[in-house]
Short mmCIF file of C-alpha atoms in Angstrom, two decimals:
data_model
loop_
_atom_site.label_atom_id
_atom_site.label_comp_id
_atom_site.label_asym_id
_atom_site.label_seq_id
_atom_site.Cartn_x
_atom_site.Cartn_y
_atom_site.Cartn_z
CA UNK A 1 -88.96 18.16 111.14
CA UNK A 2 -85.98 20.00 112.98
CA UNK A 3 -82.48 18.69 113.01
CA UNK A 4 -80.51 20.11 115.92
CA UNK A 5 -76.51 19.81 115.85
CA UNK A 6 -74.63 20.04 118.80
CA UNK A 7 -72.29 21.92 119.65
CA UNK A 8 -71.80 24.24 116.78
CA UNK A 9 -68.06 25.41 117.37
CA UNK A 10 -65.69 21.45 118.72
CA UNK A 11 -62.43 22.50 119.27
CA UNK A 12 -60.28 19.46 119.54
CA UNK A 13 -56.74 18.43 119.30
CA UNK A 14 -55.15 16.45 116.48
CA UNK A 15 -54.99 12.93 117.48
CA UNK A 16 -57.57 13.57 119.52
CA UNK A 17 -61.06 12.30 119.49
CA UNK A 18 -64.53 14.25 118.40
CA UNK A 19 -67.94 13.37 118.92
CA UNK A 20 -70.54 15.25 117.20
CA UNK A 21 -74.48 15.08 118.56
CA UNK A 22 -77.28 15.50 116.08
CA UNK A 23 -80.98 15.33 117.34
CA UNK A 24 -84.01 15.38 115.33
CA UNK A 25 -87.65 16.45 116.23
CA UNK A 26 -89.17 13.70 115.62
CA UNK A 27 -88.17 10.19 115.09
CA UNK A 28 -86.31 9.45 111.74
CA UNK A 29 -85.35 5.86 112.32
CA UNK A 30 -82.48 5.20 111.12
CA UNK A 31 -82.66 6.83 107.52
CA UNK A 32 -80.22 9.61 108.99
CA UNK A 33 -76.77 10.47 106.71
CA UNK A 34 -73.41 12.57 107.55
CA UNK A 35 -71.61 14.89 105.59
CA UNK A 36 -68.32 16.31 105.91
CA UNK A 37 -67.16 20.22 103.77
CA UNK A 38 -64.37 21.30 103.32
CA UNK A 39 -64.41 25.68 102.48
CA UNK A 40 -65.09 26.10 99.17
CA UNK A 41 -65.88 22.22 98.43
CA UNK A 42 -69.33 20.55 97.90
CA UNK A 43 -69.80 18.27 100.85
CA UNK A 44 -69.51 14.70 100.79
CA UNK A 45 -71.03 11.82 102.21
CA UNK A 46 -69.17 10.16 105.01
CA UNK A 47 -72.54 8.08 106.63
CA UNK A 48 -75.47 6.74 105.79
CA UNK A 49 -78.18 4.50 107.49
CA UNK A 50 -76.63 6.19 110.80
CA UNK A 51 -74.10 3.89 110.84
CA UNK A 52 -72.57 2.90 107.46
CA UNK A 53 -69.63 4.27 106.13
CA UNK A 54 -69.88 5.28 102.63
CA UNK A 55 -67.59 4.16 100.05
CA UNK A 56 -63.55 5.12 100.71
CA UNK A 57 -64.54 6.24 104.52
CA UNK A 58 -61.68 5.79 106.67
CA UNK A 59 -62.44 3.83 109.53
CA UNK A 60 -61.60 6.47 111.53
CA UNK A 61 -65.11 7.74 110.86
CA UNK A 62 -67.97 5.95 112.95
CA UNK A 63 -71.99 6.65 113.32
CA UNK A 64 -74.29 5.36 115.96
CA UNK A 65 -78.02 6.03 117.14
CA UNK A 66 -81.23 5.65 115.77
CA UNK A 67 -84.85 7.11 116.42
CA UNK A 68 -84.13 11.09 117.84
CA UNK A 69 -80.35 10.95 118.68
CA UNK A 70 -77.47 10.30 116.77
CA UNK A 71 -73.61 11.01 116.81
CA UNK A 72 -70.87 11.05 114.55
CA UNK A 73 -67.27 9.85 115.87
CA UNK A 74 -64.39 10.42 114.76
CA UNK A 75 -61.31 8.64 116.50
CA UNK A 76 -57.80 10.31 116.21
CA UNK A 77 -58.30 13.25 114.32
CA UNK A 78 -56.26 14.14 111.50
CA UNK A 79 -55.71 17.22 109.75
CA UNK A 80 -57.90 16.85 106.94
CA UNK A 81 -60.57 15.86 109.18
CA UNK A 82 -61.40 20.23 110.26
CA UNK A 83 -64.37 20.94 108.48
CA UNK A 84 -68.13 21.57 108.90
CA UNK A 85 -70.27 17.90 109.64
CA UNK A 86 -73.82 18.05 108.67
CA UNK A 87 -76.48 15.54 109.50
CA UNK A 88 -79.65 14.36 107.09
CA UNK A 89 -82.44 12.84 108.32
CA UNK A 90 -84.72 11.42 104.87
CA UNK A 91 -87.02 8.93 107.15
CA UNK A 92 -89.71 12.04 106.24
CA UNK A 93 -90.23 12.76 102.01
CA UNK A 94 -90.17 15.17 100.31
CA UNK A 95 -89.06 17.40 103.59
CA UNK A 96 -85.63 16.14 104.25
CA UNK A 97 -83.73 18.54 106.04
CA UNK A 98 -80.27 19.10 107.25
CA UNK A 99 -78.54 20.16 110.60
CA UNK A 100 -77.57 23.77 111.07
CA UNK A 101 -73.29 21.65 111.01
CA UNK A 102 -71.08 21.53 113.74
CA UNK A 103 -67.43 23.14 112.88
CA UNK A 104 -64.80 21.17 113.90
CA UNK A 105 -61.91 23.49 114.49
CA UNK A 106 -58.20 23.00 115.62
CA UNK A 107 -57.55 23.55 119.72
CA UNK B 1 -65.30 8.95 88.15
CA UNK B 2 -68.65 10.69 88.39
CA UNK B 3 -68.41 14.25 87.37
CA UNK B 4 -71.25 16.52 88.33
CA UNK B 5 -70.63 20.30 86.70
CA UNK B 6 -73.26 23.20 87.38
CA UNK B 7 -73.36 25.65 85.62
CA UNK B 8 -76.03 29.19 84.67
CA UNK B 9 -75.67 30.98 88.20
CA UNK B 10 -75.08 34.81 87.68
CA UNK B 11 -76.46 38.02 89.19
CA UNK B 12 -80.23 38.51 88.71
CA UNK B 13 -82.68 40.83 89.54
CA UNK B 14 -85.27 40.51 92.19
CA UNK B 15 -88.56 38.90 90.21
CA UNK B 16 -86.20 37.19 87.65
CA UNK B 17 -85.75 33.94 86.48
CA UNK B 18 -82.70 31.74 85.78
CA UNK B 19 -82.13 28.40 84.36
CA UNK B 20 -79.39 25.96 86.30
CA UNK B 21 -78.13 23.35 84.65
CA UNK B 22 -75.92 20.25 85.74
CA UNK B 23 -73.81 17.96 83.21
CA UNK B 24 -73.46 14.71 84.64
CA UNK B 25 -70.75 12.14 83.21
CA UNK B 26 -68.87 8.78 84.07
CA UNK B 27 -72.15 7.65 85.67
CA UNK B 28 -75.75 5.66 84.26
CA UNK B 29 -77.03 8.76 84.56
CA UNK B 30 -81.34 7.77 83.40
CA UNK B 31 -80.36 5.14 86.33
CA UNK B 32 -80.37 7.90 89.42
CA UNK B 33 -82.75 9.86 91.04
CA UNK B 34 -81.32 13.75 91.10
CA UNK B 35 -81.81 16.51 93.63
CA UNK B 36 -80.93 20.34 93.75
CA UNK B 37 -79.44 21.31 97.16
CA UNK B 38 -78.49 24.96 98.28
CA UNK B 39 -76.20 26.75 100.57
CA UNK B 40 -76.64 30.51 101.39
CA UNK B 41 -73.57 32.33 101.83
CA UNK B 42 -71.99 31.53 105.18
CA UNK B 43 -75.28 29.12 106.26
CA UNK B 44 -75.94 25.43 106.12
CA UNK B 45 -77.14 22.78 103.27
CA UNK B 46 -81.14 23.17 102.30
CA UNK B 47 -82.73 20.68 99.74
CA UNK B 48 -84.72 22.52 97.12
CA UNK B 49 -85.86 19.87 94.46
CA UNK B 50 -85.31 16.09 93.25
CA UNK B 51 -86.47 14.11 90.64
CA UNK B 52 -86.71 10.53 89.99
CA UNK B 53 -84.19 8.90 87.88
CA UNK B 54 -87.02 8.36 84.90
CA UNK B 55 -88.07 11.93 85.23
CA UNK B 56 -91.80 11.37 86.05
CA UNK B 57 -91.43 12.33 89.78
CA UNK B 58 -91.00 15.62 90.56
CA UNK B 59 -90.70 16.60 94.84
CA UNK B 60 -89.98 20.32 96.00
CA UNK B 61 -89.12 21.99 99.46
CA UNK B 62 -92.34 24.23 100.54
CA UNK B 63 -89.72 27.64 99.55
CA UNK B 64 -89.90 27.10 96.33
CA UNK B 65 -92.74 24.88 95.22
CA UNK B 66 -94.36 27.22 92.71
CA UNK B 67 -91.67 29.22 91.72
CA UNK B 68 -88.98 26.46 90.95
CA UNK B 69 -89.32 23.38 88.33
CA UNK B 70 -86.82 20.69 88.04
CA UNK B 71 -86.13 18.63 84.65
CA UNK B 72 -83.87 16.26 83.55
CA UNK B 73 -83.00 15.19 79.91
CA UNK B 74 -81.52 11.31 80.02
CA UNK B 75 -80.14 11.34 76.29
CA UNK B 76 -78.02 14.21 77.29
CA UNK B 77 -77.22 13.70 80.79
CA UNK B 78 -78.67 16.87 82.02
CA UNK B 79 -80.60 17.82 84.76
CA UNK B 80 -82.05 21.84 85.03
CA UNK B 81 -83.68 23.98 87.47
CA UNK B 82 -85.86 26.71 86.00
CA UNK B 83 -86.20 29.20 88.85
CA UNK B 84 -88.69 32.00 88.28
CA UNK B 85 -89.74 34.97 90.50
CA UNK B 86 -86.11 35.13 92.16
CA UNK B 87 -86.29 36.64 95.63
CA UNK B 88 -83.49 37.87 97.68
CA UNK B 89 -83.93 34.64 99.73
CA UNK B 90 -82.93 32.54 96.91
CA UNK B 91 -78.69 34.05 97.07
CA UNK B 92 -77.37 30.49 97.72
CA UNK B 93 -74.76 28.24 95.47
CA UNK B 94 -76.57 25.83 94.16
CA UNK B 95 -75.31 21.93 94.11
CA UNK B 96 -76.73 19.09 92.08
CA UNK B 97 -76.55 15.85 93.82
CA UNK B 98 -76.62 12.18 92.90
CA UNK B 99 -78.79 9.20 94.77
CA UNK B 100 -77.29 6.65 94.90
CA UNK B 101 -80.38 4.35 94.80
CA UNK B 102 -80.55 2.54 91.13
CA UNK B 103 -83.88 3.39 89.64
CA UNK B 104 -85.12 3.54 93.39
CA UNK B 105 -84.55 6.90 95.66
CA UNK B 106 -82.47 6.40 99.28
CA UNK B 107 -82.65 10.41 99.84
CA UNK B 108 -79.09 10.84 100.25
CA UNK B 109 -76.85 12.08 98.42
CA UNK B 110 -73.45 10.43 97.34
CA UNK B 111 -71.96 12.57 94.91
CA UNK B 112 -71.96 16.19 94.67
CA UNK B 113 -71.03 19.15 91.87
CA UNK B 114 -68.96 21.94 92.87
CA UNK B 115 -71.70 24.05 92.78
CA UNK B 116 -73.07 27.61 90.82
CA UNK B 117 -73.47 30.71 92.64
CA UNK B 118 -76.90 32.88 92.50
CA UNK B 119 -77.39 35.96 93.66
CA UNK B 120 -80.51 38.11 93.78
CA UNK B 121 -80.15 41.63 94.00
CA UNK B 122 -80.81 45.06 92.61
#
């Protein structure tokens, strides 16, 4: 199964808000999780179940979809928030497989 | 606070083997399935390897089934990768990652080490 993140550069404003488009190959349901690093940090969580923040998530954070398509919002972007996103699909086991990441960068 | 902290990445030779390891504290650690993810320098997050929380499950991505085995020892709260016949392909950091699932795997990941570096070259 292919996960396909798009775009792979987001410029965006602070205060602004990104949304972040992850598609898979197949259908994954909704067993589909987002990460957020940081350079030179392990990632961590911020979504799981497509939808459900994980613990200490700012609400700023927000996941929708289900099946092949899926995004990642985030609403009023604050500096912490530039990093690399990665999406997870684990509906298919043992081949889970991550999204190539989408760099969210300052405009 | 769960504390993940890899360690046993170095420079090694094309061919080579290496043993990862990953001390795991401030968690039930014989409660949570564990998986080995990787990053090649510059490039995204690959899964290599996970094991179920009692140990007697053992799963591996198709690049390394044969070459790689994952252990875990639950009265020391350490989980290992033994990595033999090291190619070139293999340069990555290397993360261990938690499940959160309790005895049970979701196939997600919720905490993460900082990660050991390997490199294969000549």
């Amino acid at each position: 199964i292919v996960m396909t993140q798009s775009p792979a550069t987001l410029s965006v404003s602070p205060g602004e808000r990104a949304t972040l488009s992850c598609r898979a190959s197949q259908t994954v349901s909704s067993n589909l999780a987002w990460y957020q690093q940081k350079p030179g940090q392990a990632p961590r969580l911020l979504i799981y179940g497509a939808s459900t923040r994980a613990t200490g998530i700012p609400a700023r954070f927000s996941g929708s979809g289900s099946g092949t398509e899926f995004t990642l919002s985030i609403s009023s972007l604050q500096s912490e928030d530039f990093a690399v996103y990665y999406c997870q699909q684990y509906n298919y086991w043992p081949a889970l497989a991550f999204g190539g990441g989408t760099k969210v960068e300052i405009k | 606070e769960v504390q993940l902290l890899e360690s046993g990445g170095t420079l090694v030779q094309p061919g080579g083997s290496l043993r990862l390891s990953c001390a795991a504290s401030g968690l039930t650690f014989s409660s949570h399935a564990m998986s080995w993810v990787r990053q090649a320098p510059g490039k995204g997050l690959e899964w290599v390897s996970a094991i179920s929380a009692s140990g007697g499950s053992t799963y591996y991505a198709d690049s390394v089934k044969g070459r790689f085995t994952i252990s875990r020892d639950n009265s020391m709260n350490t989980l290992s990768l033994q990595m033999n016949s090291l190619r070139a392909e293999d340069t990555a950091v290397y993360y261990c990652a938690k499940d959160p699932g309790i005895t049970g795997m979701t196939r997600h990941f919720d905490d993460w080490g900082q990660g050991t570096l390997v490199t294969v070259s000549s």
